[in-house]
Amino acid sequence: MRVFVTGGAGYVGSACLRHLLAEGHEAMAYDNLIQGHAAAIPGDRLIQGDILNREALAEAINGFAPDAVMHFAAATCVGESVEDPDFHYHNNIEGTRTLLNAMRETGVKRLLFSSTCATYGMSLKCPMNEDSPQEPFSPYARTKLTVEWMIRDFAEAYGLGFTLLRYFNAAGASPDGAHGEAHDPESHLIPIVLQVPNGQRESVTVFGRDYPTPDGTCIRDYIHVDDLASAHLLAIQATTADTREVFNIGTGTGASVMDVISACEKATGKTIPQVLGVRRPGDPPALVADPAKLKGVLGWEPQYPTIESVVETAWEWHRKHPRGYRE
Ligand code: UDP
């Protein structure tokens, strides 16, 4: 297959691109490099450009002549989406509309879209399946749900096969420690916790211990980024010009903030001091996937089913690259 990957230099996009190449497919990243890292992918697999630039995008798609598109390019920071919703709506909605029109122009009929479990509601029972009601609680999540609907409408009107993938919490790094998570500023739990044993921070602040969970801290489903990538490959292979599909991607097992800190202590052999902080606005108590459909329909199985196995790979990356890709 030849796959065009928007946002292909980002954390999840680059893992998918590397996985496609490793499995013998052709892949090309299209990325504006504002959040992405050129070093995350082989240099000849990158076209630097913005999805809002329709001419450049159509030219890049035409030049590469893909069978399918994986669409990751988006603004993803939840806090920023509250402060500057215009940026998120413009980037995510207008950016996707531009991509869909460029695909129409160039005749590409298969699309995989990177959506999120954040489109599900705040207080739902876990685990969540694909039919759980969608009541997004941040501007970021609302842009993702809007894009899901836009893709459905374009598919009906103009003929397009699509698969929507709703991720839970992407985490971990390539097992050789060569590629991993590097956000600036960093807001995600595992990289922040690992900054303590790396000597970059004194302690980790736990955002609330009064949630209705067994230890009082929030529960998330941390899915290894390589397991996300293998789900993407299975999904794109199953997507034809008639497909209208949606899958959750998660392990089905939740880990609390305290479970993550314990796993990091185990992986690093160091004690990680904690400070109790207030709840972070908009954090749901628990988000855990029901991956039954992904396993049943696509035959997917995670290689990293436990939080310990995910954190071990993350530590290998952060230990070797304390400054991420900035070296
Ligand atoms: N969290 C925390 N301290 C931090 C960062 C995150 O307690 O410094 C918590 C956060 O409240 C959430 C969980 O860790 O319950 C995962 O947060 P993250 O930002 O990694 O992912 P999210 O679930 O928001 O996508």
Short mmCIF file of C-alpha atoms and ligand atoms in Angstrom, two decimals:
data_model
loop_
_atom_site.label_atom_id
_atom_site.label_comp_id
_atom_site.label_asym_id
_atom_site.label_seq_id
_atom_site.Cartn_x
_atom_site.Cartn_y
_atom_site.Cartn_z
CA MET A 1 0.00 0.00 0.00
CA ARG A 2 0.96 3.64 -0.48
CA VAL A 3 -0.23 5.69 2.48
CA PHE A 4 -0.13 9.48 2.80
CA VAL A 5 0.16 10.44 6.47
CA THR A 6 -0.89 13.94 7.53
CA GLY A 7 0.75 14.86 10.83
CA GLY A 8 3.17 12.04 10.09
CA ALA A 9 6.02 13.61 12.12
CA GLY A 10 3.95 13.68 15.33
CA TYR A 11 4.04 11.16 18.18
CA VAL A 12 1.33 8.77 16.92
CA GLY A 13 1.60 9.66 13.21
CA SER A 14 5.34 8.92 13.10
CA ALA A 15 4.87 5.59 14.94
CA CYS A 16 2.29 4.62 12.30
CA LEU A 17 4.55 5.74 9.47
CA ARG A 18 7.50 3.75 10.83
CA HIS A 19 5.23 0.71 11.28
CA LEU A 20 3.98 0.97 7.68
CA LEU A 21 7.58 1.12 6.39
CA ALA A 22 8.66 -1.77 8.64
CA GLU A 23 5.83 -3.89 7.23
CA GLY A 24 6.94 -3.21 3.64
CA HIS A 25 4.48 -0.49 2.67
CA GLU A 26 5.21 2.92 1.19
CA ALA A 27 4.42 5.95 3.31
CA MET A 28 4.88 9.72 3.08
CA ALA A 29 4.45 12.20 5.92
CA TYR A 30 2.96 15.63 5.35
CA ASP A 31 3.62 17.79 8.39
CA ASN A 32 4.12 21.51 9.15
CA LEU A 33 6.66 20.54 11.89
CA ILE A 34 5.10 22.92 14.43
CA GLN A 35 4.53 20.03 16.87
CA GLY A 36 6.11 17.23 14.86
CA HIS A 37 9.79 16.22 14.69
CA ALA A 38 11.62 15.57 11.41
CA ALA A 39 13.95 13.23 13.34
CA ALA A 40 11.02 10.91 14.13
CA ILE A 41 10.96 9.62 10.53
CA PRO A 42 13.39 8.98 7.68
CA GLY A 43 14.12 12.33 5.96
CA ASP A 44 13.05 11.26 2.48
CA ARG A 45 9.59 10.40 3.85
CA LEU A 46 8.66 13.96 4.75
CA ILE A 47 6.98 16.74 2.83
CA GLN A 48 6.89 19.88 4.95
CA GLY A 49 3.56 21.62 4.49
CA ASP A 50 0.34 22.68 6.14
CA ILE A 51 -3.02 20.95 5.69
CA LEU A 52 -4.64 24.39 5.46
CA ASN A 53 -2.71 25.02 2.23
CA ARG A 54 -4.97 23.28 -0.28
CA GLU A 55 -2.74 23.79 -3.30
CA ALA A 56 0.39 22.46 -1.61
CA LEU A 57 -1.57 19.58 -0.09
CA ALA A 58 -3.18 18.54 -3.39
CA GLU A 59 0.22 18.77 -5.10
CA ALA A 60 1.80 16.57 -2.42
CA ILE A 61 -1.01 14.00 -2.65
CA ASN A 62 -0.86 14.03 -6.45
CA GLY A 63 2.90 13.60 -6.44
CA PHE A 64 2.82 10.63 -4.05
CA ALA A 65 -0.29 9.00 -5.60
CA PRO A 66 -1.45 7.19 -2.43
CA ASP A 67 -3.99 4.38 -2.11
CA ALA A 68 -5.14 5.81 1.21
CA VAL A 69 -4.72 8.67 3.66
CA MET A 70 -4.16 8.49 7.43
CA HIS A 71 -5.15 11.83 8.94
CA PHE A 72 -3.41 12.84 12.19
CA ALA A 73 -2.62 16.53 11.59
CA ALA A 74 -4.49 18.52 14.25
CA ALA A 75 -4.13 20.80 17.23
CA THR A 76 -4.35 18.42 20.21
CA CYS A 77 -3.79 20.34 23.45
CA VAL A 78 -7.01 20.37 25.49
CA GLY A 79 -6.02 23.36 27.69
CA GLU A 80 -5.09 25.42 24.64
CA SER A 81 -8.44 24.55 23.02
CA VAL A 82 -10.22 26.18 25.99
CA GLU A 83 -8.06 29.32 25.78
CA ASP A 84 -8.03 29.60 21.99
CA PRO A 85 -10.92 27.63 20.46
CA ASP A 86 -10.61 29.56 17.19
CA PHE A 87 -7.17 28.03 16.59
CA HIS A 88 -8.52 24.51 17.20
CA TYR A 89 -11.67 24.93 15.12
CA HIS A 90 -9.71 26.48 12.25
CA ASN A 91 -6.92 23.89 12.28
CA ASN A 92 -8.97 20.79 12.92
CA ILE A 93 -12.18 21.50 11.05
CA GLU A 94 -11.01 23.74 8.22
CA GLY A 95 -7.84 21.64 7.94
CA THR A 96 -9.85 18.43 7.52
CA ARG A 97 -12.25 20.08 5.06
CA THR A 98 -9.22 21.14 3.00
CA LEU A 99 -7.87 17.58 3.13
CA LEU A 100 -11.20 16.03 2.12
CA ASN A 101 -11.44 18.38 -0.85
CA ALA A 102 -7.84 17.69 -1.85
CA MET A 103 -8.69 13.95 -1.71
CA ARG A 104 -11.74 14.55 -3.93
CA GLU A 105 -9.59 16.51 -6.36
CA THR A 106 -6.97 13.76 -6.53
CA GLY A 107 -9.39 10.80 -6.45
CA VAL A 108 -8.17 9.18 -3.20
CA LYS A 109 -11.08 7.18 -1.75
CA ARG A 110 -9.85 5.66 1.53
CA LEU A 111 -9.39 7.54 4.79
CA LEU A 112 -8.41 6.69 8.36
CA PHE A 113 -9.17 9.42 10.89
CA SER A 114 -7.49 9.89 14.23
CA SER A 115 -10.34 10.58 16.67
CA THR A 116 -10.45 10.34 20.44
CA CYS A 117 -12.18 8.77 23.44
CA ALA A 118 -12.57 12.37 24.64
CA THR A 119 -15.63 12.52 22.37
CA TYR A 120 -17.41 10.22 24.89
CA GLY A 121 -19.14 11.77 27.90
CA MET A 122 -17.81 12.59 31.37
CA SER A 123 -19.63 10.13 33.59
CA LEU A 124 -20.16 7.01 31.57
CA LYS A 125 -19.70 3.45 32.70
CA CYS A 126 -16.40 1.81 31.74
CA PRO A 127 -15.41 0.06 29.60
CA MET A 128 -16.83 2.08 26.73
CA ASN A 129 -17.80 0.60 23.40
CA GLU A 130 -18.24 2.39 20.08
CA ASP A 131 -21.96 2.97 20.75
CA SER A 132 -21.40 4.88 23.99
CA PRO A 133 -23.04 8.32 23.73
CA GLN A 134 -20.73 11.08 22.52
CA GLU A 135 -20.88 14.20 24.69
CA PRO A 136 -17.46 15.87 24.29
CA PHE A 137 -16.38 18.05 27.20
CA SER A 138 -13.69 20.26 25.65
CA PRO A 139 -13.44 22.40 22.51
CA TYR A 140 -10.69 20.00 21.31
CA ALA A 141 -12.99 16.98 21.65
CA ARG A 142 -15.85 18.90 20.01
CA THR A 143 -13.65 19.62 16.97
CA LYS A 144 -12.89 15.88 16.72
CA LEU A 145 -16.57 14.92 16.90
CA THR A 146 -17.45 17.60 14.34
CA VAL A 147 -14.82 16.16 12.01
CA GLU A 148 -16.26 12.65 12.48
CA TRP A 149 -19.62 14.01 11.23
CA MET A 150 -17.99 15.96 8.40
CA ILE A 151 -16.27 12.78 7.17
CA ARG A 152 -19.59 10.86 7.29
CA ASP A 153 -21.31 13.63 5.27
CA PHE A 154 -18.53 13.83 2.67
CA ALA A 155 -18.52 10.03 2.37
CA GLU A 156 -22.24 9.96 1.58
CA ALA A 157 -22.20 12.87 -0.84
CA TYR A 158 -18.92 12.36 -2.69
CA GLY A 159 -18.10 8.67 -2.20
CA LEU A 160 -15.36 7.95 0.33
CA GLY A 161 -14.55 4.92 2.47
CA PHE A 162 -13.51 5.74 6.04
CA THR A 163 -12.59 4.27 9.39
CA LEU A 164 -12.72 6.43 12.52
CA LEU A 165 -10.32 5.36 15.29
CA ARG A 166 -11.05 6.64 18.79
CA TYR A 167 -7.85 6.43 20.81
CA PHE A 168 -7.56 6.17 24.54
CA ASN A 169 -4.24 7.36 26.08
CA ALA A 170 -1.33 6.85 23.68
CA ALA A 171 1.84 6.09 25.66
CA GLY A 172 5.23 4.37 25.55
CA ALA A 173 8.08 4.40 23.08
CA SER A 174 9.81 2.18 20.56
CA PRO A 175 11.43 -0.68 22.53
CA ASP A 176 14.95 0.26 21.35
CA GLY A 177 14.48 3.69 22.94
CA ALA A 178 15.01 5.46 19.60
CA HIS A 179 11.60 7.16 19.31
CA GLY A 180 9.10 8.36 21.85
CA GLU A 181 6.87 11.05 23.25
CA ALA A 182 8.23 14.63 23.10
CA HIS A 183 5.76 17.47 23.60
CA ASP A 184 6.67 21.05 24.34
CA PRO A 185 5.40 21.94 26.87
CA GLU A 186 4.86 18.44 28.25
CA SER A 187 1.47 17.87 29.85
CA HIS A 188 1.08 14.08 29.77
CA LEU A 189 1.32 12.00 32.91
CA ILE A 190 3.94 9.35 32.03
CA PRO A 191 6.59 11.73 30.60
CA ILE A 192 6.02 14.11 33.54
CA VAL A 193 6.41 11.32 36.13
CA LEU A 194 9.60 10.08 34.42
CA GLN A 195 11.11 13.58 34.61
CA VAL A 196 11.53 12.93 38.35
CA PRO A 197 13.93 9.93 38.10
CA ASN A 198 15.57 11.76 35.17
CA GLY A 199 16.50 14.60 37.54
CA GLN A 200 14.38 17.18 35.70
CA ARG A 201 11.70 17.69 38.33
CA GLU A 202 11.51 17.19 42.12
CA SER A 203 8.05 15.65 42.37
CA VAL A 204 4.85 14.92 40.48
CA THR A 205 1.59 16.69 41.26
CA VAL A 206 -1.40 14.35 41.45
CA PHE A 207 -4.42 16.20 40.08
CA GLY A 208 -7.02 15.17 42.68
CA ARG A 209 -7.43 12.17 45.01
CA ASP A 210 -11.16 12.53 45.59
CA TYR A 211 -12.49 10.87 42.44
CA PRO A 212 -14.98 7.98 42.74
CA THR A 213 -12.29 5.39 41.92
CA PRO A 214 -10.65 2.76 44.20
CA ASP A 215 -7.62 4.95 45.10
CA GLY A 216 -9.32 8.30 44.42
CA THR A 217 -7.21 9.17 41.35
CA CYS A 218 -8.29 9.22 37.69
CA ILE A 219 -8.22 6.03 35.67
CA ARG A 220 -7.10 5.93 32.03
CA ASP A 221 -6.46 3.21 29.44
CA TYR A 222 -2.79 3.65 28.43
CA ILE A 223 -2.26 2.06 25.03
CA HIS A 224 1.25 1.56 23.68
CA VAL A 225 1.92 3.69 20.61
CA ASP A 226 3.17 0.64 18.65
CA ASP A 227 -0.09 -1.18 19.46
CA LEU A 228 -1.94 1.87 18.16
CA ALA A 229 0.18 1.66 15.01
CA SER A 230 -0.59 -2.02 14.44
CA ALA A 231 -4.33 -1.24 14.82
CA HIS A 232 -3.95 1.48 12.17
CA LEU A 233 -2.37 -0.90 9.70
CA LEU A 234 -5.10 -3.52 10.21
CA ALA A 235 -7.78 -0.81 9.87
CA ILE A 236 -6.39 0.74 6.71
CA GLN A 237 -6.03 -2.68 5.09
CA ALA A 238 -9.71 -3.35 5.87
CA THR A 239 -10.89 0.05 4.58
CA THR A 240 -12.33 0.03 1.07
CA ALA A 241 -14.08 2.83 -0.83
CA ASP A 242 -17.38 1.60 0.73
CA THR A 243 -16.27 1.26 4.36
CA ARG A 244 -17.99 3.28 7.11
CA GLU A 245 -16.41 2.00 10.33
CA VAL A 246 -15.46 3.08 13.83
CA PHE A 247 -13.21 1.37 16.38
CA ASN A 248 -12.05 2.15 19.87
CA ILE A 249 -8.34 1.56 20.40
CA GLY A 250 -7.44 0.76 23.98
CA THR A 251 -6.24 -2.24 25.98
CA GLY A 252 -9.48 -2.64 27.98
CA THR A 253 -7.58 -2.26 31.28
CA GLY A 254 -7.47 0.93 33.28
CA ALA A 255 -4.58 2.30 35.36
CA SER A 256 -4.97 5.04 37.99
CA VAL A 257 -2.51 7.92 38.41
CA MET A 258 -1.13 6.04 41.44
CA ASP A 259 -0.76 2.83 39.35
CA VAL A 260 1.25 4.82 36.78
CA ILE A 261 3.52 6.28 39.46
CA SER A 262 4.09 2.78 40.96
CA ALA A 263 4.91 1.36 37.50
CA CYS A 264 7.41 4.21 36.97
CA GLU A 265 9.02 3.53 40.35
CA LYS A 266 9.34 -0.15 39.41
CA ALA A 267 10.79 0.57 35.95
CA THR A 268 13.32 3.13 37.21
CA GLY A 269 14.11 1.67 40.64
CA LYS A 270 13.66 5.15 42.15
CA THR A 271 11.16 6.61 44.60
CA ILE A 272 8.96 9.27 43.01
CA PRO A 273 7.74 11.93 45.48
CA GLN A 274 4.15 13.13 45.00
CA VAL A 275 2.38 16.35 45.84
CA LEU A 276 -1.41 16.46 46.09
CA GLY A 277 -2.90 19.04 43.75
CA VAL A 278 -6.42 20.09 42.84
CA ARG A 279 -8.49 18.43 40.13
CA ARG A 280 -7.64 19.52 36.59
CA PRO A 281 -10.74 21.05 34.98
CA GLY A 282 -12.45 18.74 32.50
CA ASP A 283 -10.80 15.48 33.69
CA PRO A 284 -13.32 12.60 33.70
CA PRO A 285 -12.82 10.08 36.56
CA ALA A 286 -12.35 7.08 34.26
CA LEU A 287 -11.92 6.36 30.55
CA VAL A 288 -11.39 2.71 29.63
CA ALA A 289 -11.96 1.16 26.20
CA ASP A 290 -13.92 -1.91 25.33
CA PRO A 291 -11.65 -3.21 22.53
CA ALA A 292 -13.91 -6.22 21.72
CA LYS A 293 -14.84 -4.90 18.27
CA LEU A 294 -11.22 -4.14 17.33
CA LYS A 295 -10.17 -7.64 18.42
CA GLY A 296 -13.18 -9.43 16.93
CA VAL A 297 -13.37 -7.68 13.54
CA LEU A 298 -9.70 -6.88 12.85
CA GLY A 299 -8.00 -9.59 14.95
CA TRP A 300 -5.94 -6.99 16.85
CA GLU A 301 -4.06 -7.95 20.02
CA PRO A 302 -1.89 -5.60 22.09
CA GLN A 303 1.78 -6.51 22.54
CA TYR A 304 1.95 -4.30 25.65
CA PRO A 305 -1.18 -5.18 27.65
CA THR A 306 0.02 -3.91 31.05
CA ILE A 307 0.94 -0.45 32.32
CA GLU A 308 4.31 -1.88 33.48
CA SER A 309 5.22 -3.02 29.96
CA VAL A 310 4.23 0.38 28.49
CA VAL A 311 6.18 2.37 31.08
CA GLU A 312 9.34 0.27 30.65
CA THR A 313 9.59 1.35 27.00
CA ALA A 314 8.82 4.99 27.89
CA TRP A 315 11.68 4.97 30.44
CA GLU A 316 14.11 3.57 27.86
CA TRP A 317 13.33 6.56 25.61
CA HIS A 318 13.30 9.29 28.29
CA ARG A 319 16.47 7.93 29.93
CA LYS A 320 18.33 8.04 26.61
CA HIS A 321 16.74 11.29 25.35
CA PRO A 322 16.02 13.58 28.31
CA ARG A 323 15.62 16.49 25.87
CA GLY A 324 13.43 14.53 23.47
CA TYR A 325 14.37 15.13 19.84
CA ARG A 326 16.22 18.38 20.71
CA GLU A 327 19.78 17.07 20.71
N1 UDP B 1 -2.22 13.93 35.68
C1 UDP B 1 -1.73 14.22 36.94
N2 UDP B 1 -0.61 14.98 37.03
C2 UDP B 1 0.06 15.49 35.95
C3 UDP B 1 -0.45 15.18 34.65
C4 UDP B 1 -1.60 14.40 34.56
O1 UDP B 1 -2.29 13.79 37.95
O2 UDP B 1 1.06 16.20 36.10
C5 UDP B 1 -3.43 13.08 35.54
C6 UDP B 1 -4.57 13.74 34.79
O3 UDP B 1 -5.38 14.47 35.68
C7 UDP B 1 -5.29 12.55 34.20
C8 UDP B 1 -4.17 11.51 33.97
O4 UDP B 1 -3.07 11.96 34.76
O5 UDP B 1 -6.20 12.00 35.12
C9 UDP B 1 -3.72 11.41 32.53
O6 UDP B 1 -3.47 12.72 32.05
P1 UDP B 1 -2.83 12.99 30.63
O7 UDP B 1 -2.68 14.48 30.48
O8 UDP B 1 -1.59 12.17 30.47
O9 UDP B 1 -3.89 12.42 29.60
P2 UDP B 1 -5.44 12.77 29.35
O10 UDP B 1 -6.22 11.70 30.03
O11 UDP B 1 -5.72 14.13 29.90
O12 UDP B 1 -5.56 12.70 27.88
#
